PDB file of C-alpha atoms in Angstrom:
ATOM      1  CA  MET G  28       0.048   0.151  -0.156  1.00 77.00           C
ATOM      2  CA  ILE G  29       1.204   3.172  -0.865  1.00 86.00           C
ATOM      3  CA  SER G  30       1.447   5.756   1.709  1.00 91.00           C
ATOM      4  CA  GLU G  31      -0.526   9.578   1.451  1.00 95.00           C
ATOM      5  CA  TYR G  32       0.698  12.534   2.926  1.00 97.00           C
ATOM      6  CA  GLU G  33      -0.385  16.333   2.842  1.00 98.00           C
ATOM      7  CA  PHE G  34       2.671  17.154   2.593  1.00 98.00           C
ATOM      8  CA  ILE G  35       6.330  15.913   1.316  1.00 98.00           C
ATOM      9  CA  ILE G  36       9.181  18.029   1.837  1.00 98.00           C
ATOM     10  CA  VAL G  37      12.398  17.062  -0.206  1.00 98.00           C
ATOM     11  CA  GLY G  38      15.575  18.295   2.025  1.00 97.00           C
ATOM     12  CA  ALA G  39      16.095  18.341   5.248  1.00 96.00           C
ATOM     13  CA  GLY G  40      18.311  21.443   5.738  1.00 95.00           C
ATOM     14  CA  LEU G  41      16.848  24.669   7.454  1.00 95.00           C
ATOM     15  CA  SER G  42      14.046  25.776   5.264  1.00 96.00           C
ATOM     16  CA  GLY G  43      12.432  22.212   5.076  1.00 97.00           C
ATOM     17  CA  SER G  44      13.230  21.752   8.867  1.00 97.00           C
ATOM     18  CA  VAL G  45      11.227  25.415   9.988  1.00 96.00           C
ATOM     19  CA  PHE G  46       8.267  24.476   7.052  1.00 97.00           C
ATOM     20  CA  SER G  47       7.815  20.842   9.294  1.00 97.00           C
ATOM     21  CA  SER G  48       7.561  22.592  12.356  1.00 96.00           C
ATOM     22  CA  PHE G  49       4.837  25.036  10.873  1.00 96.00           C
ATOM     23  CA  LEU G  50       3.379  21.590   9.461  1.00 97.00           C
ATOM     24  CA  ASN G  51       3.663  19.988  12.719  1.00 95.00           C
ATOM     25  CA  LYS G  52       1.831  22.583  14.654  1.00 94.00           C
ATOM     26  CA  ARG G  53      -1.287  22.234  12.533  1.00 95.00           C
ATOM     27  CA  GLY G  54      -1.027  18.471  12.892  1.00 95.00           C
ATOM     28  CA  MET G  55      -0.921  17.832   8.902  1.00 96.00           C
ATOM     29  CA  LYS G  56       0.303  14.680   8.282  1.00 97.00           C
ATOM     30  CA  HIS G  57       3.848  15.056   6.152  1.00 98.00           C
ATOM     31  CA  LEU G  58       6.943  13.822   5.361  1.00 98.00           C
ATOM     32  CA  VAL G  59      10.385  15.296   5.295  1.00 98.00           C
ATOM     33  CA  LEU G  60      12.924  13.044   2.355  1.00 98.00           C
ATOM     34  CA  GLU G  61      16.380  13.786   3.124  1.00 97.00           C
ATOM     35  CA  LYS G  62      19.170  11.723   1.010  1.00 96.00           C
ATOM     36  CA  SER G  63      21.839  11.559   3.310  1.00 94.00           C
ATOM     37  CA  LYS G  64      22.597  10.029   6.519  1.00 92.00           C
ATOM     38  CA  GLY G  65      22.218  13.318   8.346  1.00 90.00           C
ATOM     39  CA  LEU G  66      19.924  16.262   8.927  1.00 93.00           C
ATOM     40  CA  GLY G  67      20.645  19.982   8.390  1.00 92.00           C
ATOM     41  CA  GLY G  68      21.536  20.040   4.533  1.00 93.00           C
ATOM     42  CA  ARG G  69      24.282  22.797   4.363  1.00 91.00           C
ATOM     43  CA  ILE G  70      24.366  23.246   8.029  1.00 91.00           C
ATOM     44  CA  ALA G  71      26.824  20.274   9.177  1.00 92.00           C
ATOM     45  CA  SER G  72      29.285  19.249  11.480  1.00 91.00           C
ATOM     46  CA  ARG G  73      31.898  16.729  11.732  1.00 90.00           C
ATOM     47  CA  ARG G  74      32.928  15.016  14.639  1.00 88.00           C
ATOM     48  CA  LEU G  75      36.716  13.681  14.480  1.00 87.00           C
ATOM     49  CA  GLY G  76      38.250  11.991  18.237  1.00 83.00           C
ATOM     50  CA  ASP G  77      36.932  14.475  20.869  1.00 84.00           C
ATOM     51  CA  GLN G  78      36.461  17.985  18.462  1.00 87.00           C
ATOM     52  CA  THR G  79      33.248  18.554  16.644  1.00 90.00           C
ATOM     53  CA  PHE G  80      33.807  20.684  13.724  1.00 90.00           C
ATOM     54  CA  ASP G  81      31.087  22.542  11.823  1.00 91.00           C
ATOM     55  CA  HIS G  82      32.173  22.738   8.335  1.00 91.00           C
ATOM     56  CA  GLY G  83      28.784  24.258   6.281  1.00 89.00           C
ATOM     57  CA  VAL G  84      27.011  27.282   6.891  1.00 85.00           C
ATOM     58  CA  SER G  85      28.130  28.580  10.319  1.00 84.00           C
ATOM     59  CA  GLN G  86      28.240  32.237  10.655  1.00 86.00           C
ATOM     60  CA  PHE G  87      25.500  34.387   8.733  1.00 90.00           C
ATOM     61  CA  GLN G  88      24.085  37.783   8.816  1.00 90.00           C
ATOM     62  CA  LEU G  89      20.104  38.725   8.875  1.00 91.00           C
ATOM     63  CA  ASN G  90      17.941  41.661   8.817  1.00 88.00           C
ATOM     64  CA  ALA G  91      16.110  42.943  11.674  1.00 90.00           C
ATOM     65  CA  ASP G  92      12.791  40.730  10.147  1.00 90.00           C
ATOM     66  CA  GLN G  93      14.986  37.228   9.719  1.00 91.00           C
ATOM     67  CA  GLU G  94      16.295  37.851  13.284  1.00 93.00           C
ATOM     68  CA  LEU G  95      13.070  37.534  14.492  1.00 93.00           C
ATOM     69  CA  LEU G  96      12.401  34.382  12.635  1.00 92.00           C
ATOM     70  CA  LEU G  97      15.535  32.947  13.995  1.00 94.00           C
ATOM     71  CA  ARG G  98      14.652  33.582  17.178  1.00 94.00           C
ATOM     72  CA  LYS G  99      11.073  32.366  17.018  1.00 92.00           C
ATOM     73  CA  PHE G 100      12.406  28.651  15.991  1.00 92.00           C
ATOM     74  CA  PHE G 101      15.567  29.132  18.050  1.00 93.00           C
ATOM     75  CA  GLU G 102      16.701  29.304  21.549  1.00 91.00           C
ATOM     76  CA  GLU G 103      19.709  31.502  22.954  1.00 91.00           C
ATOM     77  CA  ILE G 104      22.017  28.412  23.427  1.00 93.00           C
ATOM     78  CA  ASP G 105      21.399  27.489  19.438  1.00 94.00           C
ATOM     79  CA  PHE G 106      23.828  30.594  18.148  1.00 94.00           C
ATOM     80  CA  THR G 107      25.901  33.624  19.443  1.00 94.00           C
ATOM     81  CA  GLN G 108      25.567  37.308  17.938  1.00 93.00           C
ATOM     82  CA  SER G 109      28.899  39.111  17.818  1.00 91.00           C
ATOM     83  CA  GLY G 110      27.966  42.684  16.232  1.00 87.00           C
ATOM     84  CA  SER G 111      26.292  41.640  13.041  1.00 85.00           C
ATOM     85  CA  ASP G 112      27.534  38.120  13.128  1.00 91.00           C
ATOM     86  CA  PHE G 113      25.475  35.230  14.194  1.00 94.00           C
ATOM     87  CA  ASN G 114      27.105  31.702  14.564  1.00 93.00           C
ATOM     88  CA  TRP G 115      25.682  28.508  15.287  1.00 93.00           C
ATOM     89  CA  VAL G 116      26.848  27.339  18.388  1.00 92.00           C
ATOM     90  CA  THR G 117      28.939  23.964  17.411  1.00 89.00           C
ATOM     91  CA  PRO G 118      27.634  21.194  16.566  1.00 92.00           C
ATOM     92  CA  ALA G 119      25.278  23.231  14.387  1.00 91.00           C
ATOM     93  CA  THR G 120      23.368  20.425  13.476  1.00 92.00           C
ATOM     94  CA  GLN G 121      21.560  20.249  16.826  1.00 92.00           C
ATOM     95  CA  ALA G 122      19.786  23.220  16.611  1.00 91.00           C
ATOM     96  CA  ILE G 123      18.239  21.376  13.202  1.00 92.00           C
ATOM     97  CA  LYS G 124      17.238  18.531  14.956  1.00 92.00           C
ATOM     98  CA  LYS G 125      15.375  20.381  17.684  1.00 91.00           C
ATOM     99  CA  ILE G 126      12.568  21.669  15.503  1.00 93.00           C
ATOM    100  CA  LEU G 127      12.466  18.118  13.509  1.00 93.00           C
ATOM    101  CA  ASN G 128       9.921  15.558  14.752  1.00 93.00           C
ATOM    102  CA  PRO G 129      11.799  12.370  14.202  1.00 92.00           C
ATOM    103  CA  LEU G 130       8.445  10.803  13.507  1.00 93.00           C
ATOM    104  CA  ASN G 131       8.890  13.412  10.348  1.00 96.00           C
ATOM    105  CA  VAL G 132      11.700  12.676   8.838  1.00 97.00           C
ATOM    106  CA  LYS G 133      13.042   9.404   6.617  1.00 97.00           C
ATOM    107  CA  LYS G 134      16.753   9.474   6.052  1.00 96.00           C
ATOM    108  CA  ASP G 135      18.707   7.930   3.241  1.00 97.00           C
ATOM    109  CA  SER G 136      15.751   8.540   0.911  1.00 97.00           C
ATOM    110  CA  LYS G 137      16.844  10.114  -2.237  1.00 97.00           C
ATOM    111  CA  VAL G 138      13.838  11.412  -4.442  1.00 97.00           C
ATOM    112  CA  ILE G 139      14.635  10.969  -8.349  1.00 96.00           C
ATOM    113  CA  ASN G 140      11.259  11.276  -9.627  1.00 96.00           C
ATOM    114  CA  ILE G 141       8.202  13.252  -9.184  1.00 96.00           C
ATOM    115  CA  LYS G 142       5.531  12.632 -11.194  1.00 94.00           C
ATOM    116  CA  LYS G 143       2.542  15.349 -11.960  1.00 90.00           C
ATOM    117  CA  ALA G 144      -0.942  13.283 -10.785  1.00 87.00           C
ATOM    118  CA  ASN G 145      -3.435  14.072  -8.497  1.00 89.00           C
ATOM    119  CA  PRO G 146      -2.422  12.979  -5.791  1.00 94.00           C
ATOM    120  CA  PHE G 147       1.765  13.279  -6.933  1.00 96.00           C
ATOM    121  CA  GLU G 148       3.873  10.405  -7.313  1.00 96.00           C
ATOM    122  CA  ILE G 149       6.774  10.622  -5.637  1.00 97.00           C
ATOM    123  CA  LEU G 150       9.548   7.968  -6.595  1.00 96.00           C
ATOM    124  CA  LEU G 151      12.973   7.186  -4.238  1.00 97.00           C
ATOM    125  CA  GLU G 152      15.867   5.926  -5.273  1.00 97.00           C
ATOM    126  CA  SER G 153      15.341   2.978  -3.375  1.00 96.00           C
ATOM    127  CA  GLY G 154      12.143   2.232  -5.357  1.00 96.00           C
ATOM    128  CA  GLU G 155       9.835   3.124  -2.766  1.00 97.00           C
ATOM    129  CA  LYS G 156       6.508   5.153  -3.810  1.00 96.00           C
ATOM    130  CA  MET G 157       4.883   7.254  -2.022  1.00 96.00           C
ATOM    131  CA  ASN G 158       1.483  10.270  -2.656  1.00 97.00           C
ATOM    132  CA  ALA G 159       1.009  13.578  -1.261  1.00 97.00           C
ATOM    133  CA  GLN G 160      -1.258  16.285  -2.014  1.00 97.00           C
ATOM    134  CA  ASN G 161       1.669  19.165  -1.966  1.00 97.00           C
ATOM    135  CA  VAL G 162       5.820  18.582  -2.450  1.00 98.00           C
ATOM    136  CA  VAL G 163       7.929  21.250  -1.268  1.00 98.00           C
ATOM    137  CA  ILE G 164      11.401  21.281  -2.892  1.00 98.00           C
ATOM    138  CA  THR G 165      14.445  22.715  -1.146  1.00 98.00           C
ATOM    139  CA  ALA G 166      17.300  21.444  -3.233  1.00 96.00           C
ATOM    140  CA  PRO G 167      19.843  23.551  -4.840  1.00 96.00           C
ATOM    141  CA  ALA G 168      18.676  24.609  -7.756  1.00 97.00           C
ATOM    142  CA  PRO G 169      20.478  22.193 -10.430  1.00 97.00           C
ATOM    143  CA  GLN G 170      19.122  19.524  -8.257  1.00 97.00           C
ATOM    144  CA  ALA G 171      15.508  21.089  -8.550  1.00 97.00           C
ATOM    145  CA  ILE G 172      15.662  21.482 -11.961  1.00 97.00           C
ATOM    146  CA  GLU G 173      15.808  17.404 -11.867  1.00 96.00           C
ATOM    147  CA  LEU G 174      12.828  16.924 -10.042  1.00 96.00           C
ATOM    148  CA  LEU G 175      10.680  19.493 -11.898  1.00 95.00           C
ATOM    149  CA  LYS G 176      11.399  17.955 -15.481  1.00 91.00           C
ATOM    150  CA  ASN G 177       8.582  16.111 -15.897  1.00 89.00           C
ATOM    151  CA  LEU G 178       5.681  18.843 -14.050  1.00 91.00           C
ATOM    152  CA  ASP G 179       5.403  21.428 -16.739  1.00 85.00           C
ATOM    153  CA  SER G 180       7.611  23.852 -15.174  1.00 88.00           C
ATOM    154  CA  LEU G 181       9.575  25.151 -17.663  1.00 91.00           C
ATOM    155  CA  ASP G 182       8.932  28.771 -16.883  1.00 93.00           C
ATOM    156  CA  LEU G 183      10.339  28.258 -13.062  1.00 94.00           C
ATOM    157  CA  ILE G 184      13.206  26.119 -14.903  1.00 96.00           C
ATOM    158  CA  GLU G 185      14.421  28.904 -16.683  1.00 96.00           C
ATOM    159  CA  LEU G 186      14.392  30.766 -13.486  1.00 94.00           C
ATOM    160  CA  LEU G 187      16.582  28.230 -12.084  1.00 97.00           C
ATOM    161  CA  LYS G 188      19.296  28.218 -14.317  1.00 96.00           C
ATOM    162  CA  THR G 189      19.799  31.898 -13.474  1.00 95.00           C
ATOM    163  CA  VAL G 190      20.717  30.380  -9.781  1.00 95.00           C
ATOM    164  CA  THR G 191      24.711  30.446  -9.059  1.00 94.00           C
ATOM    165  CA  TYR G 192      27.056  29.037  -6.231  1.00 94.00           C
ATOM    166  CA  THR G 193      30.441  29.100  -4.927  1.00 94.00           C
ATOM    167  CA  LYS G 194      32.005  25.819  -4.438  1.00 96.00           C
ATOM    168  CA  ARG G 195      34.013  25.178  -1.716  1.00 97.00           C
ATOM    169  CA  ILE G 196      36.738  22.436  -0.605  1.00 97.00           C
ATOM    170  CA  ILE G 197      37.042  21.547   3.097  1.00 97.00           C
ATOM    171  CA  LEU G 198      40.051  19.803   4.773  1.00 97.00           C
ATOM    172  CA  PHE G 199      40.075  17.692   7.613  1.00 96.00           C
ATOM    173  CA  SER G 200      42.894  16.029   9.746  1.00 93.00           C
ATOM    174  CA  ASN G 201      42.698  12.515  11.299  1.00 83.00           C
ATOM    175  CA  GLU G 202      41.558  11.608  14.434  1.00 71.00           C
ATOM    176  CA  VAL G 203      44.657  11.798  16.127  1.00 78.00           C
ATOM    177  CA  HIS G 204      45.409  15.656  16.154  1.00 83.00           C
ATOM    178  CA  PRO G 205      42.121  16.642  14.614  1.00 92.00           C
ATOM    179  CA  LYS G 206      41.837  20.229  11.870  1.00 93.00           C
ATOM    180  CA  MET G 207      39.502  21.965   9.710  1.00 95.00           C
ATOM    181  CA  LYS G 208      40.934  24.113   6.903  1.00 96.00           C
ATOM    182  CA  PHE G 209      38.364  26.154   4.499  1.00 96.00           C
ATOM    183  CA  MET G 210      40.442  26.258   1.322  1.00 97.00           C
ATOM    184  CA  THR G 211      40.013  29.530  -0.542  1.00 97.00           C
ATOM    185  CA  ASP G 212      37.503  30.444  -3.184  1.00 95.00           C
ATOM    186  CA  GLY G 213      40.368  30.203  -6.166  1.00 97.00           C
ATOM    187  CA  PHE G 214      41.783  27.230  -4.607  1.00 98.00           C
ATOM    188  CA  SER G 215      38.148  25.285  -4.478  1.00 98.00           C
ATOM    189  CA  GLU G 216      36.943  27.127  -7.634  1.00 97.00           C
ATOM    190  CA  ALA G 217      40.551  25.826  -9.513  1.00 98.00           C
ATOM    191  CA  ASN G 218      40.528  21.901  -8.019  1.00 98.00           C
ATOM    192  CA  PHE G 219      36.929  21.097  -7.390  1.00 98.00           C
ATOM    193  CA  GLU G 220      36.933  18.586  -9.789  1.00 98.00           C
ATOM    194  CA  LEU G 221      40.154  16.796  -8.862  1.00 98.00           C
ATOM    195  CA  SER G 222      40.010  13.813  -7.354  1.00 98.00           C
ATOM    196  CA  ASP G 223      40.585  13.819  -3.167  1.00 98.00           C
ATOM    197  CA  SER G 224      43.929  12.394  -3.722  1.00 97.00           C
ATOM    198  CA  GLU G 225      44.718  14.739  -6.525  1.00 98.00           C
ATOM    199  CA  ILE G 226      43.753  17.511  -4.043  1.00 98.00           C
ATOM    200  CA  LEU G 227      45.671  16.245  -1.107  1.00 97.00           C
ATOM    201  CA  SER G 228      48.911  16.210  -2.961  1.00 97.00           C
ATOM    202  CA  LYS G 229      48.775  20.083  -3.293  1.00 97.00           C
ATOM    203  CA  THR G 230      51.214  22.027  -1.249  1.00 96.00           C
ATOM    204  CA  GLU G 231      48.245  23.877   0.482  1.00 96.00           C
ATOM    205  CA  ALA G 232      46.798  20.425   1.601  1.00 96.00           C
ATOM    206  CA  GLN G 233      49.616  19.342   3.412  1.00 93.00           C
ATOM    207  CA  GLY G 234      49.012  17.644   6.908  1.00 92.00           C
ATOM    208  CA  PHE G 235      45.303  16.696   5.965  1.00 95.00           C
ATOM    209  CA  GLU G 236      43.727  13.508   4.783  1.00 94.00           C
ATOM    210  CA  THR G 237      40.192  14.106   4.269  1.00 95.00           C
ATOM    211  CA  VAL G 238      38.199  15.791   1.916  1.00 97.00           C
ATOM    212  CA  LYS G 239      34.135  17.240   1.898  1.00 96.00           C
ATOM    213  CA  LYS G 240      32.852  19.138  -1.226  1.00 97.00           C
ATOM    214  CA  TRP G 241      30.547  21.989  -1.159  1.00 96.00           C
ATOM    215  CA  ARG G 242      29.580  21.763  -4.835  1.00 96.00           C
ATOM    216  CA  TYR G 243      26.724  24.479  -4.157  1.00 95.00           C
ATOM    217  CA  GLU G 244      27.814  26.484  -1.034  1.00 93.00           C
ATOM    218  CA  LYS G 245      26.603  29.631  -1.000  1.00 91.00           C
ATOM    219  CA  VAL G 246      24.273  31.504  -3.257  1.00 93.00           C
ATOM    220  CA  LYS G 247      25.893  34.115  -5.540  1.00 91.00           C
ATOM    221  CA  HIS G 248      23.057  34.809  -7.768  1.00 91.00           C
ATOM    222  CA  GLY G 249      19.558  34.101  -6.679  1.00 93.00           C
ATOM    223  CA  LEU G 250      15.613  35.027  -7.546  1.00 94.00           C
ATOM    224  CA  THR G 251      14.435  38.001  -5.910  1.00 91.00           C
ATOM    225  CA  LEU G 252      11.456  36.233  -4.783  1.00 91.00           C
ATOM    226  CA  ASN G 253      10.836  34.755  -1.277  1.00 92.00           C
ATOM    227  CA  HIS G 254       9.227  31.628  -2.452  1.00 96.00           C
ATOM    228  CA  TRP G 255       7.585  29.719  -5.492  1.00 96.00           C
ATOM    229  CA  SER G 256       4.192  28.261  -5.607  1.00 96.00           C
ATOM    230  CA  ARG G 257       2.030  26.552  -8.102  1.00 94.00           C
ATOM    231  CA  ASP G 258      -0.635  23.809  -8.475  1.00 94.00           C
ATOM    232  CA  GLY G 259       0.790  21.928  -5.353  1.00 96.00           C
ATOM    233  CA  ILE G 260       4.272  22.467  -6.008  1.00 96.00           C
ATOM    234  CA  HIS G 261       6.214  24.647  -3.671  1.00 97.00           C
ATOM    235  CA  LEU G 262       9.780  25.815  -3.888  1.00 97.00           C
ATOM    236  CA  ILE G 263      11.590  27.466  -0.636  1.00 97.00           C
ATOM    237  CA  GLY G 264      15.269  27.990   0.227  1.00 96.00           C
ATOM    238  CA  ASP G 265      18.126  30.025   0.134  1.00 94.00           C
ATOM    239  CA  LEU G 266      18.186  30.328  -3.769  1.00 94.00           C
ATOM    240  CA  PHE G 267      15.163  32.785  -2.485  1.00 94.00           C
ATOM    241  CA  GLN G 268      16.925  35.959  -1.493  1.00 83.00           C
ATOM    242  CA  GLY G 269      14.768  38.355  -1.477  1.00 61.00           C
ATOM    243  CA  GLU G 270      15.885  41.882  -1.006  1.00 54.00           C
ATOM    244  CA  LYS G 271      19.390  40.241   1.233  1.00 56.00           C
ATOM    245  CA  SER G 272      21.681  37.687  -0.018  1.00 59.00           C
ATOM    246  CA  ASP G 273      22.290  35.875   3.173  1.00 67.00           C
ATOM    247  CA  GLY G 274      21.837  32.261   3.064  1.00 87.00           C
ATOM    248  CA  VAL G 275      20.480  31.485   6.460  1.00 92.00           C
ATOM    249  CA  GLY G 276      18.059  34.544   6.591  1.00 92.00           C
ATOM    250  CA  ALA G 277      16.388  33.419   2.839  1.00 93.00           C
ATOM    251  CA  ALA G 278      16.278  30.007   3.981  1.00 95.00           C
ATOM    252  CA  LEU G 279      14.227  31.725   7.034  1.00 95.00           C
ATOM    253  CA  GLN G 280      12.424  33.634   5.287  1.00 93.00           C
ATOM    254  CA  SER G 281      11.505  31.686   2.421  1.00 95.00           C
ATOM    255  CA  ALA G 282       9.796  29.026   4.586  1.00 96.00           C
ATOM    256  CA  PHE G 283       7.850  31.617   6.386  1.00 96.00           C
ATOM    257  CA  SER G 284       6.683  33.192   3.433  1.00 96.00           C
ATOM    258  CA  LEU G 285       5.093  29.739   1.750  1.00 97.00           C
ATOM    259  CA  ALA G 286       3.389  29.002   5.406  1.00 97.00           C
ATOM    260  CA  THR G 287       1.701  32.591   5.124  1.00 97.00           C
ATOM    261  CA  GLN G 288       0.635  32.259   1.856  1.00 97.00           C
ATOM    262  CA  LEU G 289      -0.922  28.498   2.490  1.00 96.00           C
ATOM    263  CA  SER G 290      -2.206  30.323   5.862  1.00 95.00           C
ATOM    264  CA  LEU G 291      -0.618  27.919   8.279  1.00 93.00           C
ATOM    265  CA  ILE G 292       0.386  30.700  10.440  1.00 87.00           C
TER     266      ILE G 292
END
C-alpha cells in the first residue's frame, strides 16, 4: 500500500525543517525526505576524535525581520551574536534536530522523480513510492531542476538556471590531531573536479587526510522572490534571496513566506 501525505518536503535543511515545524503545529500529515544520513543540509557538523567541527554554513548575517524569525524557532543556546554576525553553536546540526520531529523524517531517501498526478507520485531511489497533495522542494537549483523536468514547469526551470553558487573544498586531518581548513575561493574553484587524492597532493593541503566538497556552498546569484508556488508544487530555500543575499536569512524567510501564503500561520 502506498503511503499518502498532505505534504512531502524534499530536503531536511533549514528551510525544510522550519516549514515542517509549521505543519507539525497544525497537525498535518507530512514527511521530510532527506537523501543523506544526517540532517541540516548545508548546516553540517563532523566529529573527529574529541572535537566537533562545523563545516557548512556556520556564520551568517540577518536583517531585523530575519533575526526575529531566527529567535522564533531557535533558543539563545543555539547561536551566538557578535555585532552583525551570528554563529551556530557547535555542533550546528543540533539546532536543526530540535525543530524536526523524528517521526516526520525519513533519511537515506533520495527522490529521483515526481510524477504529475492527483495526488503527486514520488519515487525514491530505493524504489519506494508515496503520494502527496503538495510537494515542497528545498534542494539547490540544479537538483530542483531535475525534479521539475516532468512537471510542466519550463518557466520555473528557466528561472532556476540563472541561480549560481560558490564551490568550497574543506580539508580535515585524522582523529589523532583533529583540525579543519576551509580552502580559498580560488583554490576551491580551480581544484573542485580533481579527485580527493589529487587535492591532498597539493602543497596547500599538506597535513590533511580527508576532503569534503560543497558543490553548492552559497548562493552567488539568487531569485528576487521569497518562494515559488503553483498547483501543489512549492519551492523554498536560500536560493530565494529576496532583498538580501544571506543564506540562512533567506532560508528562514522563504519557509515563513510559503507558510503564510498557505495560511499555516
